[in-house]
Coordinates of N, CA and C in Angstrom, one line a residue:
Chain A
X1 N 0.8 -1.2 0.0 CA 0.0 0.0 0.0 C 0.8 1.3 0.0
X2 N -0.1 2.4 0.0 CA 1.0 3.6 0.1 C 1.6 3.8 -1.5
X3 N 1.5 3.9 -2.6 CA 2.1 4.2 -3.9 C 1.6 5.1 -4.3
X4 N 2.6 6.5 -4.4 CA 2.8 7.1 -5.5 C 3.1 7.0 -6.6
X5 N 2.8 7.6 -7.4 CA 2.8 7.4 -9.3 C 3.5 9.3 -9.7
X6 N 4.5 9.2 -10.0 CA 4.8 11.1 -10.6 C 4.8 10.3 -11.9
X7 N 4.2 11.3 -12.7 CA 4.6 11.1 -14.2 C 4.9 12.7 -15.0
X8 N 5.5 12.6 -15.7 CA 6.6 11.8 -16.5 C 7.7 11.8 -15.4
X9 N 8.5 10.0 -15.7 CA 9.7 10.1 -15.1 C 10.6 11.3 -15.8
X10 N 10.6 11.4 -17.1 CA 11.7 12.3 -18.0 C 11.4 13.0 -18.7
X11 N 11.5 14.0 -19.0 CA 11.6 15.1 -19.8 C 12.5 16.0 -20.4
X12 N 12.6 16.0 -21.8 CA 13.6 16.6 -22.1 C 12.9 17.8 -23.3
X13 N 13.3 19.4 -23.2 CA 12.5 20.3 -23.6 C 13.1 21.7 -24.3
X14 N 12.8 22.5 -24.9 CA 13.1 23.8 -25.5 C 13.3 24.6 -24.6
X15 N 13.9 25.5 -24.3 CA 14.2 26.7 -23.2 C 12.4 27.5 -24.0
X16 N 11.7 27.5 -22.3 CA 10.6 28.8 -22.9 C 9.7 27.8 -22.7
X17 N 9.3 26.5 -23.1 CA 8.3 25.7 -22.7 C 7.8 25.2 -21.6
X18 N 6.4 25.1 -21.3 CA 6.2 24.8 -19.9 C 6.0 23.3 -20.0
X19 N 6.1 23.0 -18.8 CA 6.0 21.3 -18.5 C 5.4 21.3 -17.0
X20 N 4.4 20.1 -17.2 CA 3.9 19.8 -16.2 C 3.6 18.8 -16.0
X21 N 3.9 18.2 -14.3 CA 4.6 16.9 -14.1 C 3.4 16.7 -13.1
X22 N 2.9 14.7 -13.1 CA 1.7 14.8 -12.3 C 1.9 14.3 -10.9
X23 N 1.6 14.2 -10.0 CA 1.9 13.2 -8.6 C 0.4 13.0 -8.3
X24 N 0.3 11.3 -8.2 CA -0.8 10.9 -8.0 C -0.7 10.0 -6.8
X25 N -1.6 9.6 -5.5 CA -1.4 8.7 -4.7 C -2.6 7.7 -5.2
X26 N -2.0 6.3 -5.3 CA -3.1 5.2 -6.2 C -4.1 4.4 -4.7
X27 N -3.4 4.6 -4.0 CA -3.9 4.2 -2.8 C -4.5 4.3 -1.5
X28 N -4.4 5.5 -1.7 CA -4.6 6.2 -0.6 C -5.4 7.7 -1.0
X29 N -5.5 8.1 -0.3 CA -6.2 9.6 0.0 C -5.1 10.6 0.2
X30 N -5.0 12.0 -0.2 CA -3.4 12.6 0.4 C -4.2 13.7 0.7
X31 N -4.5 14.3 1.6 CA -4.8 15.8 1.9 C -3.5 17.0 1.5
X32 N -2.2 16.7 2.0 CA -1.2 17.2 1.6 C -0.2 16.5 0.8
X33 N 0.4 16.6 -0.4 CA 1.7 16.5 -1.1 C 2.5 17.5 -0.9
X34 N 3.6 17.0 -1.0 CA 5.0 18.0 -0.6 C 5.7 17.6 -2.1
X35 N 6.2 19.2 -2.8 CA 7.2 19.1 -3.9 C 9.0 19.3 -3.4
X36 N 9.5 18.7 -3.8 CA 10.9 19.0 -3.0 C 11.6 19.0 -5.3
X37 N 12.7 19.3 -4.9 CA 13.6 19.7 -6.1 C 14.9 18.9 -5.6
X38 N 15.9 18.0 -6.3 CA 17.6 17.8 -6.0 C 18.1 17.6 -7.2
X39 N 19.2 18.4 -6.9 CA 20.5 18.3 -7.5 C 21.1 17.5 -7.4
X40 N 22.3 16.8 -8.2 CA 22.7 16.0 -8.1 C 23.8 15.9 -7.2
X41 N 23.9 14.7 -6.6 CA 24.6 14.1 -5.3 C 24.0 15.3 -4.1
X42 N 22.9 16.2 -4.3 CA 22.6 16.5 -3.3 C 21.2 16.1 -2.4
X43 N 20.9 17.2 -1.3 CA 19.6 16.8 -0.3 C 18.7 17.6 -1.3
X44 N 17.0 16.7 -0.9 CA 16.4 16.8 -1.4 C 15.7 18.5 -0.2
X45 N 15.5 19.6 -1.4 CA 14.9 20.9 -1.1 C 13.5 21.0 -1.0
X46 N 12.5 21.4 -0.1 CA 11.4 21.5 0.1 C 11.1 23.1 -0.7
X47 N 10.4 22.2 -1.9 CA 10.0 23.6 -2.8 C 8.4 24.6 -2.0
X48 N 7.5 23.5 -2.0 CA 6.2 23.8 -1.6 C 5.4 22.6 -1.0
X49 N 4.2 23.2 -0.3 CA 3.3 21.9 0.5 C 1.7 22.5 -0.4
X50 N 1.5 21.4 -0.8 CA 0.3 21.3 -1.4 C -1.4 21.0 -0.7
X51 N -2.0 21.8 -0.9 CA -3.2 20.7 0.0 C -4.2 21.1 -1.0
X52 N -5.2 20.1 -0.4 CA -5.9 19.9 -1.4 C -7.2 20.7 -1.4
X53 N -7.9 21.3 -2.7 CA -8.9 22.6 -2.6 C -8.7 23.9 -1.8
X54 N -7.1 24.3 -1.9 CA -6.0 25.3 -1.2 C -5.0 25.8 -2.2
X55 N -4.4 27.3 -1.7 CA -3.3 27.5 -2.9 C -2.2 26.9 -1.6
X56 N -1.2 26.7 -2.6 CA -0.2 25.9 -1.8 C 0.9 27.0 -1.2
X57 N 1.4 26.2 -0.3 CA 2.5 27.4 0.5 C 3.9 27.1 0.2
X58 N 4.2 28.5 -0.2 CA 5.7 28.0 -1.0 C 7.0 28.3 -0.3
X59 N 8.1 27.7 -0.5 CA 9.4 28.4 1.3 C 9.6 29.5 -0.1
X60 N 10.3 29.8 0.9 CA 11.1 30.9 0.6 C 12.4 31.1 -0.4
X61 N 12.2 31.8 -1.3 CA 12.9 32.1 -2.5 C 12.6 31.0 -4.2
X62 N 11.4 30.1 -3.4 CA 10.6 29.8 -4.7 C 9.8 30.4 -5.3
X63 N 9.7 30.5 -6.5 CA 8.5 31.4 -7.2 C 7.4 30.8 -7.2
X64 N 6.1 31.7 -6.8 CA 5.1 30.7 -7.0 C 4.6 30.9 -8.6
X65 N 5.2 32.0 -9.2 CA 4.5 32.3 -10.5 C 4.9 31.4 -11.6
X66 N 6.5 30.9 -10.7 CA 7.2 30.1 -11.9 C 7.2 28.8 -11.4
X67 N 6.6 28.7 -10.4 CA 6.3 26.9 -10.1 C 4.8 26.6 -9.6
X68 N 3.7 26.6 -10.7 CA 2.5 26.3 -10.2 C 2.2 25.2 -9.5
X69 N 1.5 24.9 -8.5 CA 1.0 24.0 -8.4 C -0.7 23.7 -8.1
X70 N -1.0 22.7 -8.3 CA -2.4 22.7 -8.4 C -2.8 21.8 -7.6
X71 N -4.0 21.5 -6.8 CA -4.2 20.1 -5.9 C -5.7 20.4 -5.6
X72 N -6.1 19.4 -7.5 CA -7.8 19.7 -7.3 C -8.4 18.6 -6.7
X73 N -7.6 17.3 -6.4 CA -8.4 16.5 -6.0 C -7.7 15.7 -4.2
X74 N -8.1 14.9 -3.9 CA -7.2 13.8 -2.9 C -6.2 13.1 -3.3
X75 N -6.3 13.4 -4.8 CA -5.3 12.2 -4.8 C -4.7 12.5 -6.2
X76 N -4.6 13.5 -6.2 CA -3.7 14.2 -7.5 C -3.4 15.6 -7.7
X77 N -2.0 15.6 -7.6 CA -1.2 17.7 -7.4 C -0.2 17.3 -8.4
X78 N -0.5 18.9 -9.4 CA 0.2 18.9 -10.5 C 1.1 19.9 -9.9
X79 N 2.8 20.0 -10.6 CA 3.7 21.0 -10.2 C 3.6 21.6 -12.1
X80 N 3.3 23.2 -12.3 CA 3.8 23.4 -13.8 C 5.1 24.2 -13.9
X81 N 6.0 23.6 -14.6 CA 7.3 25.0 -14.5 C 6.8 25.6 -15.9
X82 N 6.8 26.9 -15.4 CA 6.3 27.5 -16.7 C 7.2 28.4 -17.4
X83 N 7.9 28.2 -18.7 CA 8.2 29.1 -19.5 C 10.1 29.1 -19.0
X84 N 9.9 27.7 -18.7 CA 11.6 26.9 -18.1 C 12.4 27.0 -19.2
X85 N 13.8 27.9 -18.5 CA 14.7 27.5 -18.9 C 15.6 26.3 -18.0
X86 N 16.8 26.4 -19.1 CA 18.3 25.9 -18.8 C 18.3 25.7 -17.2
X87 N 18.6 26.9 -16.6 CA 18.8 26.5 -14.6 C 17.5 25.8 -13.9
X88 N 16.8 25.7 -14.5 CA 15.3 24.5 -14.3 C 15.2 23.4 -14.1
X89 N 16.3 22.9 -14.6 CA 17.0 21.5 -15.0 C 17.4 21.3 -13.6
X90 N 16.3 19.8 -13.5 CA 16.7 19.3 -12.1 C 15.8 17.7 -12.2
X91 N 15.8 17.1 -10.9 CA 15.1 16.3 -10.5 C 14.2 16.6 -9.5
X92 N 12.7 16.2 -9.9 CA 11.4 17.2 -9.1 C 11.0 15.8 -8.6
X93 N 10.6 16.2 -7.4 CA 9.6 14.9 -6.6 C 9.1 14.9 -6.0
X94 N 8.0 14.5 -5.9 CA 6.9 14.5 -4.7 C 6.7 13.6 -4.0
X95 N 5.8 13.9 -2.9 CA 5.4 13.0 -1.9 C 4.4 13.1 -1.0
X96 N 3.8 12.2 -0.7 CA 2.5 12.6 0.1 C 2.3 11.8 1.4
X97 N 1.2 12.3 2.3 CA 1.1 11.3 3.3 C -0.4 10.9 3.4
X98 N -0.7 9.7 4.3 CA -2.1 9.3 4.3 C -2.7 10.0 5.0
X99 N -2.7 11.0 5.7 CA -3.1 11.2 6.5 C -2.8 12.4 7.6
X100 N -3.4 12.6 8.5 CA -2.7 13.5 10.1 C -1.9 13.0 10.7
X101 N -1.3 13.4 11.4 CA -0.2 12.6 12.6 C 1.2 12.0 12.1
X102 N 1.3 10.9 13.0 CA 1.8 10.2 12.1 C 2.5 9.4 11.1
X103 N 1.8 10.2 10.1 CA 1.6 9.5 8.7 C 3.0 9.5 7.8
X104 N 3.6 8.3 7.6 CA 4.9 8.3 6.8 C 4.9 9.2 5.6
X105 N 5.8 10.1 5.0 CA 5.4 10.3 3.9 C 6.0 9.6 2.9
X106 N 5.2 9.1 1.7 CA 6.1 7.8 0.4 C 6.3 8.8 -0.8
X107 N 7.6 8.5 -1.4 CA 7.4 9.3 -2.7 C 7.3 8.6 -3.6
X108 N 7.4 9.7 -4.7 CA 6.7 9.1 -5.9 C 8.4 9.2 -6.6
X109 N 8.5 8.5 -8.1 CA 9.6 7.8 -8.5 C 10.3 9.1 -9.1
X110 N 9.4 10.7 -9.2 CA 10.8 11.7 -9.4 C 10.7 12.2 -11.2
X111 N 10.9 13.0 -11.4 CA 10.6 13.7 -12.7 C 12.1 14.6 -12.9
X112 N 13.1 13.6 -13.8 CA 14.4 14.1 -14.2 C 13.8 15.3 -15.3
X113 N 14.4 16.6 -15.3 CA 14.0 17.4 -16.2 C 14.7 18.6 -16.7
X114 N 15.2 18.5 -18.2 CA 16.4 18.2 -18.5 C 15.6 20.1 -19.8
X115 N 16.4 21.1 -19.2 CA 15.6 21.8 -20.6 C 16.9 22.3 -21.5
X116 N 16.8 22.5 -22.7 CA 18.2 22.8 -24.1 C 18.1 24.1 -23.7
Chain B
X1 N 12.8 28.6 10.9 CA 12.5 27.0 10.4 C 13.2 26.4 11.2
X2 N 13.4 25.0 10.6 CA 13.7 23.5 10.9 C 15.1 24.0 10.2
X3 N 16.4 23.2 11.1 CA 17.5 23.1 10.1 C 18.0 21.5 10.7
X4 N 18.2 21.2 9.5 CA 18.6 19.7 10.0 C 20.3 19.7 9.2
X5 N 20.7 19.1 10.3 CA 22.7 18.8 9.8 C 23.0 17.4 9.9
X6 N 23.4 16.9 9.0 CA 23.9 15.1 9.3 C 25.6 15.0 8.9
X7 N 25.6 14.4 9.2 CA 27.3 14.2 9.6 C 27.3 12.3 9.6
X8 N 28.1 12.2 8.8 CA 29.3 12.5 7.9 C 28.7 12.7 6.5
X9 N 29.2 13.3 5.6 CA 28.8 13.2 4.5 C 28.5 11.9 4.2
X10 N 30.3 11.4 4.1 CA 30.9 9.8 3.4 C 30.9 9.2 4.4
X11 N 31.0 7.9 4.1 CA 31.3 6.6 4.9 C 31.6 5.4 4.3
X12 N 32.5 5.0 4.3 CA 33.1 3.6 3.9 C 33.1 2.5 5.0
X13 N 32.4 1.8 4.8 CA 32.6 0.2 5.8 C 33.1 -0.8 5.2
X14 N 33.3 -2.1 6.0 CA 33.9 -3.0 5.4 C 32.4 -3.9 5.8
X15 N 32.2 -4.9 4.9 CA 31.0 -5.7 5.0 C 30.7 -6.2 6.7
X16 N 29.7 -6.3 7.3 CA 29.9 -6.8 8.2 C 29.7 -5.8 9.7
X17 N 30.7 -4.7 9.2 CA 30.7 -3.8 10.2 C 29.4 -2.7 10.6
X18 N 29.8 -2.0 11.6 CA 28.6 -1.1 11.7 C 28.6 0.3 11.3
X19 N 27.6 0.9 10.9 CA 27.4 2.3 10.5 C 26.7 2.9 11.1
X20 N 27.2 4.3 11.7 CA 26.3 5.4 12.5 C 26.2 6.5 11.6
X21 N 25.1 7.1 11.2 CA 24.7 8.7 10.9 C 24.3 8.9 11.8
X22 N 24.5 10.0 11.9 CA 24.4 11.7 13.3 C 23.5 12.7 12.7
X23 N 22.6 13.1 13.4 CA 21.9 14.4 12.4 C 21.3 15.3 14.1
X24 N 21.8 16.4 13.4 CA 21.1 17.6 14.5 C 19.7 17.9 14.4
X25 N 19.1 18.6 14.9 CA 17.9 19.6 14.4 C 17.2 21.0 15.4
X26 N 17.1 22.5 14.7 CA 17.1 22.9 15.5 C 15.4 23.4 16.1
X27 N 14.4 23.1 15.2 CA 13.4 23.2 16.0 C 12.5 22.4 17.2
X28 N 12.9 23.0 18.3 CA 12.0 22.0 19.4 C 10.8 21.6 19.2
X29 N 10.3 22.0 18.1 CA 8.2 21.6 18.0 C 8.1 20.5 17.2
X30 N 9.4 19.7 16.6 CA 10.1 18.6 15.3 C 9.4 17.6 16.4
X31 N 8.8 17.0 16.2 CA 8.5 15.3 16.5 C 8.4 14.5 15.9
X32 N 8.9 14.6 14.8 CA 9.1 13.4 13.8 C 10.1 13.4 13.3
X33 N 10.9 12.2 13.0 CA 12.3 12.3 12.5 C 12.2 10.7 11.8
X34 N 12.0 10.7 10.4 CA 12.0 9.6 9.7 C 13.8 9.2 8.7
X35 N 13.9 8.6 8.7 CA 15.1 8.0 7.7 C 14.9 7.8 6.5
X36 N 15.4 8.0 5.4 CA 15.1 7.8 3.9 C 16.4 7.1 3.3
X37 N 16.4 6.1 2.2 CA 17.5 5.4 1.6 C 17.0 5.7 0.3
X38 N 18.3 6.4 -0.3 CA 18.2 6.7 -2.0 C 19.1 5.9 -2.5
X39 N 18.2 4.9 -3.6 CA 19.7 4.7 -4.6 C 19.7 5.4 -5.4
X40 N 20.6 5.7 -6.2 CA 21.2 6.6 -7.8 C 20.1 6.2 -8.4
X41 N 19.9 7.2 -8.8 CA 18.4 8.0 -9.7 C 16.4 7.0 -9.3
X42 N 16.4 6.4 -8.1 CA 15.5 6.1 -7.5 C 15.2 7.1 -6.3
X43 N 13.9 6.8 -6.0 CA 12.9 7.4 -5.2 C 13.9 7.1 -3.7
X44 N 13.4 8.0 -3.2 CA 13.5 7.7 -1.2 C 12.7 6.8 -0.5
X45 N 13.3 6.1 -0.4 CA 12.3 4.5 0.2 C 12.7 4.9 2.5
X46 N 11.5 5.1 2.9 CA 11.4 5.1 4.2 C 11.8 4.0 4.9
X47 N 13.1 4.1 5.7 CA 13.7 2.9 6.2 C 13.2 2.8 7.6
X48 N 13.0 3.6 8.2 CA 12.7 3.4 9.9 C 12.7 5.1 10.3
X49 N 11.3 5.0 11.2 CA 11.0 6.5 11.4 C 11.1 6.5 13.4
X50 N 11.0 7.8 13.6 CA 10.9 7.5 15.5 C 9.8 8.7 15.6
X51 N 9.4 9.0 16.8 CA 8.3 9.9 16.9 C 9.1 10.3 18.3
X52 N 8.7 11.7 18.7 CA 9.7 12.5 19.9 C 9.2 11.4 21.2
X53 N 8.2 10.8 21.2 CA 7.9 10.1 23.0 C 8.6 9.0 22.6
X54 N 9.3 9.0 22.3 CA 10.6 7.6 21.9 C 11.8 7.6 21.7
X55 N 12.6 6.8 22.5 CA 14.1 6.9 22.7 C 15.2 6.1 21.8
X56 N 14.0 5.3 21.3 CA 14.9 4.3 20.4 C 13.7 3.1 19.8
X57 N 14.0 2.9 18.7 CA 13.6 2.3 17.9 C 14.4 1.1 16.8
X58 N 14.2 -0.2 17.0 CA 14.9 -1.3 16.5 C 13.8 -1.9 15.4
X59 N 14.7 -2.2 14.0 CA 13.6 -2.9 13.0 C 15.4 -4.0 12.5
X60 N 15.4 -5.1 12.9 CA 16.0 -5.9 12.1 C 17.6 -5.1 13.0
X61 N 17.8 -5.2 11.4 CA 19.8 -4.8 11.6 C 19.9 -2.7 12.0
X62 N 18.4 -2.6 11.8 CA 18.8 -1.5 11.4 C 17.9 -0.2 12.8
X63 N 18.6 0.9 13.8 CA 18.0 1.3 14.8 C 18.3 2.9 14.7
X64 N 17.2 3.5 15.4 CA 17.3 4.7 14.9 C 17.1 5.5 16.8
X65 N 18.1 6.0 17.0 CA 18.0 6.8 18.7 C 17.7 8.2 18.7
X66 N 17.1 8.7 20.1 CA 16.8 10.3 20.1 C 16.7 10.7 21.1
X67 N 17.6 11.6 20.8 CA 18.0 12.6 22.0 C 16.7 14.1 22.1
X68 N 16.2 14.0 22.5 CA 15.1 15.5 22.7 C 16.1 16.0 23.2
X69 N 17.0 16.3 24.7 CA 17.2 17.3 25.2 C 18.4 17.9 24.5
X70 N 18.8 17.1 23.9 CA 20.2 17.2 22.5 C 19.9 18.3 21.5
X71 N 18.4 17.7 21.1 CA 18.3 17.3 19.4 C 18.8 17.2 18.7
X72 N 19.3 15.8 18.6 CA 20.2 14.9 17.4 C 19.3 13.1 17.7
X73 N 19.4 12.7 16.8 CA 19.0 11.6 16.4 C 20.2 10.4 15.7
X74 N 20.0 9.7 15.6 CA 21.3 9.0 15.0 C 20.5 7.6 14.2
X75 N 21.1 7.1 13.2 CA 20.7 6.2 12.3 C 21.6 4.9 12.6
X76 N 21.7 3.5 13.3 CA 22.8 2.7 13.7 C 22.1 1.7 12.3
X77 N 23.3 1.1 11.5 CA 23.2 -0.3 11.0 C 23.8 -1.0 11.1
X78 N 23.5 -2.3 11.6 CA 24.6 -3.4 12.2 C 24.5 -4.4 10.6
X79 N 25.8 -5.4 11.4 CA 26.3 -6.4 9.9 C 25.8 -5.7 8.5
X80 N 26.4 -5.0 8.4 CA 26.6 -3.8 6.8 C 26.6 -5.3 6.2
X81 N 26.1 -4.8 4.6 CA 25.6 -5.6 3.9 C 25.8 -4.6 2.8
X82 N 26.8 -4.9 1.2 CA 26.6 -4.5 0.0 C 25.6 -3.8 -0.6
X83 N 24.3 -4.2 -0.1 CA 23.3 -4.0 -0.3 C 22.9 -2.8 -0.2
X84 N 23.3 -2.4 1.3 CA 23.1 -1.3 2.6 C 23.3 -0.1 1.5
X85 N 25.0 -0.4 0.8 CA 24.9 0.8 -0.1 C 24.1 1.6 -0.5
X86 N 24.3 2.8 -0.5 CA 23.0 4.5 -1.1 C 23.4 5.5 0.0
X87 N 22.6 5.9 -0.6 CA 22.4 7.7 0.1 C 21.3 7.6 1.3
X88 N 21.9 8.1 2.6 CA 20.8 8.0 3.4 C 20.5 9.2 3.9
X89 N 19.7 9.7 3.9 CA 18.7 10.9 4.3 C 18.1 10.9 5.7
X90 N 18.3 12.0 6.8 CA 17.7 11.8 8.0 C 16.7 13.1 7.3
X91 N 15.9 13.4 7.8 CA 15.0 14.3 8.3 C 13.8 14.7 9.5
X92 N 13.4 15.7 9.8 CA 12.8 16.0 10.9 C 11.8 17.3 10.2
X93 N 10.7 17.2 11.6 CA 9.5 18.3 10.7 C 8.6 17.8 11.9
X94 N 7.4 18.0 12.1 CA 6.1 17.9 13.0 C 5.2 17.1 12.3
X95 N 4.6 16.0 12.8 CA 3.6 15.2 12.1 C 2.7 15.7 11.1
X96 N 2.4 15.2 10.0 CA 1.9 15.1 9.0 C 2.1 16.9 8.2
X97 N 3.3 17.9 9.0 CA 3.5 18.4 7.8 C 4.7 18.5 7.1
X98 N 5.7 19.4 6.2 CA 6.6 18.7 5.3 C 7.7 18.7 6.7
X99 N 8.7 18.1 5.8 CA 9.9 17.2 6.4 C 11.0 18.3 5.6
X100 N 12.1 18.8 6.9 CA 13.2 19.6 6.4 C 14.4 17.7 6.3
X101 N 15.0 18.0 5.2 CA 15.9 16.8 4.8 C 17.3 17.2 5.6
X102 N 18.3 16.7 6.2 CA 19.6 16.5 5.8 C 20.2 16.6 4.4
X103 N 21.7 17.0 4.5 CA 22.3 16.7 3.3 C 22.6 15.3 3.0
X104 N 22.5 14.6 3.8 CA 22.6 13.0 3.2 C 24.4 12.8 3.3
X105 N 23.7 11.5 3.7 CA 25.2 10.6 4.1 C 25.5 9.3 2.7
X106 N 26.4 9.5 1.7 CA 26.6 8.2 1.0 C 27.7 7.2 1.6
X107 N 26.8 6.0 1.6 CA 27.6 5.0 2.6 C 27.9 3.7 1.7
X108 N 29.0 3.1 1.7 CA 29.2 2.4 1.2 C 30.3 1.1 1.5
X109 N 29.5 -0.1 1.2 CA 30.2 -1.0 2.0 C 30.8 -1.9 0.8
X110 N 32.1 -2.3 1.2 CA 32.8 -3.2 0.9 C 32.8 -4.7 0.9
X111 N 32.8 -5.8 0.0 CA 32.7 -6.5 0.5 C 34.3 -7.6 0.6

C-alpha cells in the first residue's frame, strides 16, 4: 500500500516551454503532497506543500508564478514550470502522506528534467 | 525554520561492520524524524522513522536513537551488507506536515 505514481519520469524540452509533471497517490487519500527539487549528489529541497482545494504554500525564494502548483483532487497535485529555462533542470519529486499525525510520507519515482 | 545537519557526509565500511549517521535539528516543536534510503536515480524508500515520546527504535539490523534534550538523532546499522549501499537521508518536521531533509550521508560498504 502507500504508492505514488509522478509522471513523467523524464523530460527533455526547449528553453521557454512549460511542463507539467503529475503526482498521483493510487492508494490512498493525500490531503497534503510536498514538492521538493535535488540536484545531483545532493539533499532533497522542500520547494512547496500542497493541500488539497487550497493555494499551496511556498518556502522561501521559490517562485510561485514560476512553479504552479495545483491540488484539485485527494489524490492528485500537478507541479507546472512555466516558461523553463536551462537553470530548471533538475530532479522534481513529490510525496504525500495518508493522512494527520503520524503518517509516513512515500514518494513518488521523481521527474528528471532536462531543458536545451 | 527546521535546520537539520547530518554528519558525515561519506562513509566507507567494510561488509559486516557497523554504521552510525548523526543528524542535529534545531526546531523543538520537530516530533518526527524519519530516515530515507536513496539509490542513484530512485525514489526515497522510508527505512525506519521515530516519533519524539521515543528513545529508540529497532527494525531488524537497522535502529534509529533520540535525544530531545540534545536534538540529534542518529541512524545505527549493524552487519553492513553491499546491499546497505546509497544515500541516506535523515529528516525531521512535525507530524503530517513537510519534512526539512539533511544533506545525506553516502555509505558504502565493501565487501
Amino acid at each position: 500500500g502507500a504508492v505514488v505514481s509522478q509522471h513523467p519520469s523524464w523530460v527533455i524540452c526547449k528553453s521557454g516551454t512549460s511542463v507539467k509533471i503529475e503526482c498521483r497517490s493510487l492508494d490512498f487519500q493525500a490531503t497534503t503532497m510536498f514538492w521538493y527539487r535535488q540536484f545531483p549528489k545532493q539533499s532533497l529541497m522542500l520547494m512547496a506543500t500542497s493541500n488539497e482545494g487550497s493555494k499551496a504554500t511556498y518556502e522561501q525564494g521559490v517562485e510561485k508564478d514560476k512553479f504552479l502548483i495545483n491540488h484539485a483532487s485527494l489524490t492528485l497535485s500537478t507541479l507546472t514550470v512555466t516558461s523553463a529555462h536551462p537553470e530548471d533542470s533538475s530532479f522534481y519529486i513529490c510525496s504525500a502522506s495518508a493522512g494527520q499525525g503520524y503518517q509516513p510520507q512515500h514518494f513518488g519515482d521523481g521527474t528528471r528534467l532536462s531543458i536545451l | 525554520g527546521e535546520n537539520v545537519e547530518q554528519h558525515p557526509s561519506t562513509l566507507s565500511v567494510q561488509e559486516g561492520d557497523s554504521a552510525v549517521i548523526k543528524c542535529t535539528y534545531s526546531d523543538s516543536a520537530s516530533n518526527y524524524f524519519p530516515w530515507y534510503k536513496q539509490e542513484l536515480g530512485k525514489r526515497p524508500q522510508l527505512i525506519i522513522d521515530i516519533r519524539s515520546n521515543v528513545g529508540e527504535k529497532k527494525d531488524q539490523r537497522i535502529a534509529v536513537t533520540l535525544n530531545k534534550t540534545a536534538k540529534h538523532f542518529s541512524l545505527h546499522i549493524t552487519e553492513t551488507q553491499p546491499e546497505d549501499s546509497a544515500v541516506y537521508f535523515c529528516a525531521a518536521g512535525q507530524a503530517g506536515t513537510a519534512l526539512i531533509f539533511g544533506k545525506g550521508t553516502t555509505l558504502s560498504v565493501s565487501s
